[in-house]
mmCIF file of C-alpha atoms in Angstrom:
data_model
loop_
_atom_site.group_PDB
_atom_site.id
_atom_site.type_symbol
_atom_site.label_atom_id
_atom_site.label_comp_id
_atom_site.label_asym_id
_atom_site.label_seq_id
_atom_site.Cartn_x
_atom_site.Cartn_y
_atom_site.Cartn_z
ATOM 1 C CA GLN A 1109 0.000 0.000 0.000
ATOM 2 C CA VAL A 1110 1.456 3.316 -1.118
ATOM 3 C CA LYS A 1111 1.603 5.918 1.646
ATOM 4 C CA LEU A 1112 1.716 9.670 1.241
ATOM 5 C CA VAL A 1113 2.758 11.855 4.167
ATOM 6 C CA GLU A 1114 2.189 15.611 4.048
ATOM 7 C CA SER A 1115 3.874 18.283 6.097
ATOM 8 C CA GLY A 1116 4.210 22.055 6.178
ATOM 9 C CA GLY A 1117 0.742 23.394 6.871
ATOM 10 C CA GLY A 1118 0.033 26.131 9.371
ATOM 11 C CA SER A 1119 -1.337 29.633 9.840
ATOM 12 C CA VAL A 1120 -0.187 32.699 7.955
ATOM 13 C CA GLN A 1121 -1.349 36.249 7.330
ATOM 14 C CA PRO A 1122 -2.696 37.307 3.925
ATOM 15 C CA GLY A 1123 0.155 37.854 1.501
ATOM 16 C CA GLY A 1124 2.350 35.325 3.269
ATOM 17 C CA SER A 1125 3.845 32.074 2.053
ATOM 18 C CA LEU A 1126 3.805 28.423 3.036
ATOM 19 C CA ARG A 1127 5.541 25.378 1.623
ATOM 20 C CA LEU A 1128 3.840 21.986 1.674
ATOM 21 C CA SER A 1129 5.672 18.724 1.124
ATOM 22 C CA CYS A 1130 4.317 15.271 0.334
ATOM 23 C CA ALA A 1131 6.611 12.258 0.626
ATOM 24 C CA ALA A 1132 5.731 8.982 -1.100
ATOM 25 C CA SER A 1133 6.639 5.616 0.398
ATOM 26 C CA ASP A 1134 7.122 3.951 -3.003
ATOM 27 C CA PRO A 1135 9.341 5.089 -5.890
ATOM 28 C CA ILE A 1136 7.734 7.386 -8.425
ATOM 29 C CA SER A 1137 7.602 5.958 -11.947
ATOM 30 C CA SER A 1138 7.414 7.606 -15.359
ATOM 31 C CA THR A 1139 3.629 7.181 -15.353
ATOM 32 C CA THR A 1140 3.025 8.606 -11.863
ATOM 33 C CA THR A 1141 0.852 11.678 -11.517
ATOM 34 C CA LEU A 1142 1.152 13.639 -8.275
ATOM 35 C CA GLY A 1143 -1.563 16.092 -7.439
ATOM 36 C CA TRP A 1144 -2.606 18.572 -4.771
ATOM 37 C CA PHE A 1145 -6.217 19.122 -3.793
ATOM 38 C CA ARG A 1146 -7.854 21.172 -1.074
ATOM 39 C CA GLN A 1147 -11.118 21.149 0.824
ATOM 40 C CA PRO A 1148 -12.310 24.497 2.182
ATOM 41 C CA PRO A 1149 -14.650 24.447 5.182
ATOM 42 C CA GLY A 1150 -18.097 23.258 4.161
ATOM 43 C CA LYS A 1151 -17.120 22.723 0.529
ATOM 44 C CA GLN A 1152 -16.135 19.863 -1.721
ATOM 45 C CA ARG A 1153 -12.591 18.842 -2.430
ATOM 46 C CA GLU A 1154 -11.132 20.819 -5.335
ATOM 47 C CA PHE A 1155 -8.154 20.536 -7.637
ATOM 48 C CA VAL A 1156 -5.136 22.763 -6.984
ATOM 49 C CA ALA A 1157 -2.213 21.524 -9.098
ATOM 50 C CA ALA A 1158 -0.656 18.391 -10.549
ATOM 51 C CA ILE A 1159 2.519 17.074 -12.141
ATOM 52 C CA PHE A 1160 1.167 14.819 -14.836
ATOM 53 C CA ARG A 1161 3.104 11.624 -15.541
ATOM 54 C CA ASN A 1162 6.250 12.656 -13.715
ATOM 55 C CA ASN A 1163 6.453 15.903 -15.704
ATOM 56 C CA ALA A 1164 6.708 14.115 -19.036
ATOM 57 C CA GLY A 1165 3.244 15.439 -19.742
ATOM 58 C CA ARG A 1166 2.829 18.782 -18.117
ATOM 59 C CA ILE A 1167 2.246 20.719 -14.925
ATOM 60 C CA VAL A 1168 -1.288 21.977 -14.455
ATOM 61 C CA TYR A 1169 -2.759 24.561 -12.057
ATOM 62 C CA SER A 1170 -6.251 25.626 -11.212
ATOM 63 C CA ASP A 1171 -7.090 29.162 -12.292
ATOM 64 C CA SER A 1172 -7.491 30.236 -8.666
ATOM 65 C CA VAL A 1173 -3.836 29.528 -7.805
ATOM 66 C CA LYS A 1174 -2.064 30.077 -11.127
ATOM 67 C CA GLY A 1175 0.774 32.561 -10.758
ATOM 68 C CA ARG A 1176 0.843 32.223 -6.955
ATOM 69 C CA PHE A 1177 1.464 28.515 -6.346
ATOM 70 C CA THR A 1178 4.258 26.363 -7.775
ATOM 71 C CA VAL A 1179 4.344 22.567 -7.755
ATOM 72 C CA SER A 1180 7.625 20.700 -8.164
ATOM 73 C CA ARG A 1181 9.467 17.506 -7.349
ATOM 74 C CA ASP A 1182 12.219 17.468 -4.733
ATOM 75 C CA LYS A 1183 15.797 16.626 -5.740
ATOM 76 C CA ALA A 1184 15.636 13.136 -4.247
ATOM 77 C CA GLY A 1185 12.658 12.430 -6.483
ATOM 78 C CA ASN A 1186 10.105 10.893 -4.137
ATOM 79 C CA ALA A 1187 8.373 13.985 -2.837
ATOM 80 C CA VAL A 1188 6.208 16.687 -4.348
ATOM 81 C CA ILE A 1189 6.378 20.267 -3.127
ATOM 82 C CA LEU A 1190 3.674 22.925 -3.235
ATOM 83 C CA GLN A 1191 5.104 26.418 -2.759
ATOM 84 C CA MET A 1192 2.254 28.817 -1.959
ATOM 85 C CA ASN A 1193 2.898 32.560 -2.215
ATOM 86 C CA SER A 1194 0.638 35.600 -1.944
ATOM 87 C CA LEU A 1195 -1.804 33.597 0.119
ATOM 88 C CA LYS A 1196 -5.375 34.807 0.450
ATOM 89 C CA PRO A 1197 -8.066 34.045 3.058
ATOM 90 C CA GLU A 1198 -9.911 32.009 0.423
ATOM 91 C CA ASP A 1199 -6.921 29.641 0.281
ATOM 92 C CA THR A 1200 -7.876 28.432 3.758
ATOM 93 C CA ALA A 1201 -8.505 24.682 3.513
ATOM 94 C CA VAL A 1202 -7.240 21.230 4.334
ATOM 95 C CA TYR A 1203 -4.683 20.412 1.643
ATOM 96 C CA TYR A 1204 -4.214 16.851 0.402
ATOM 97 C CA CYS A 1205 -1.659 15.295 -1.888
ATOM 98 C CA ALA A 1206 -2.716 12.471 -4.139
ATOM 99 C CA ARG A 1207 -1.050 9.960 -6.403
ATOM 100 C CA ASP A 1208 -2.063 7.743 -9.260
ATOM 101 C CA ASP A 1209 0.178 5.621 -11.454
ATOM 102 C CA ARG A 1210 -2.139 5.228 -14.462
ATOM 103 C CA LEU A 1211 -4.016 8.517 -14.743
ATOM 104 C CA ILE A 1212 -4.963 9.959 -18.119
ATOM 105 C CA SER A 1213 -4.716 13.681 -18.742
ATOM 106 C CA SER A 1214 -8.461 14.256 -18.931
ATOM 107 C CA SER A 1215 -8.846 12.931 -15.364
ATOM 108 C CA LEU A 1216 -6.111 14.718 -13.483
ATOM 109 C CA ARG A 1217 -8.454 17.361 -12.030
ATOM 110 C CA LEU A 1218 -10.874 14.726 -10.698
ATOM 111 C CA PRO A 1219 -10.239 13.622 -7.093
ATOM 112 C CA ASP A 1220 -12.074 10.309 -7.475
ATOM 113 C CA GLN A 1221 -9.568 9.249 -10.147
ATOM 114 C CA TYR A 1222 -6.635 9.136 -7.728
ATOM 115 C CA ASP A 1223 -5.846 5.889 -5.919
ATOM 116 C CA TYR A 1224 -3.709 7.162 -3.035
ATOM 117 C CA TRP A 1225 -4.148 10.082 -0.644
ATOM 118 C CA GLY A 1226 -2.287 11.727 2.164
ATOM 119 C CA GLN A 1227 -3.869 12.498 5.527
ATOM 120 C CA GLY A 1228 -4.245 16.211 4.811
ATOM 121 C CA THR A 1229 -2.682 19.284 6.367
ATOM 122 C CA GLN A 1230 -4.483 22.446 7.490
ATOM 123 C CA VAL A 1231 -3.651 25.794 5.914
ATOM 124 C CA THR A 1232 -5.231 28.866 7.500
ATOM 125 C CA VAL A 1233 -4.836 32.348 6.027
ATOM 126 C CA SER A 1234 -6.142 35.021 8.341
ATOM 127 C CA SER A 1235 -5.233 38.415 9.697
#
């Protein structure tokens, strides 16, 4: 069973930055897609960003975070990083990383298409 462990959440003022990390227990292959989702209070889980097929495909962002968030792989290769800058109160949510090893590009924004999930980490943006 693949495990994903997130870290790096916390509280920050508007305009601040946070860096989330998600470490995978199993090696990432050329077909692995790593994604970030979030669930704001009282709302459904929504897509944030993804590295499709280990970057051989592309990196995709939701419109709400484009230009402020950056997703990348760490140098060791088994973790995905979400750098969040210019944070806004509406970014407040529980953030989850997700992994799938057979995803197709048309499904990468759909949470029910991912097989493995982290436990989630809280991000709170408030003054």
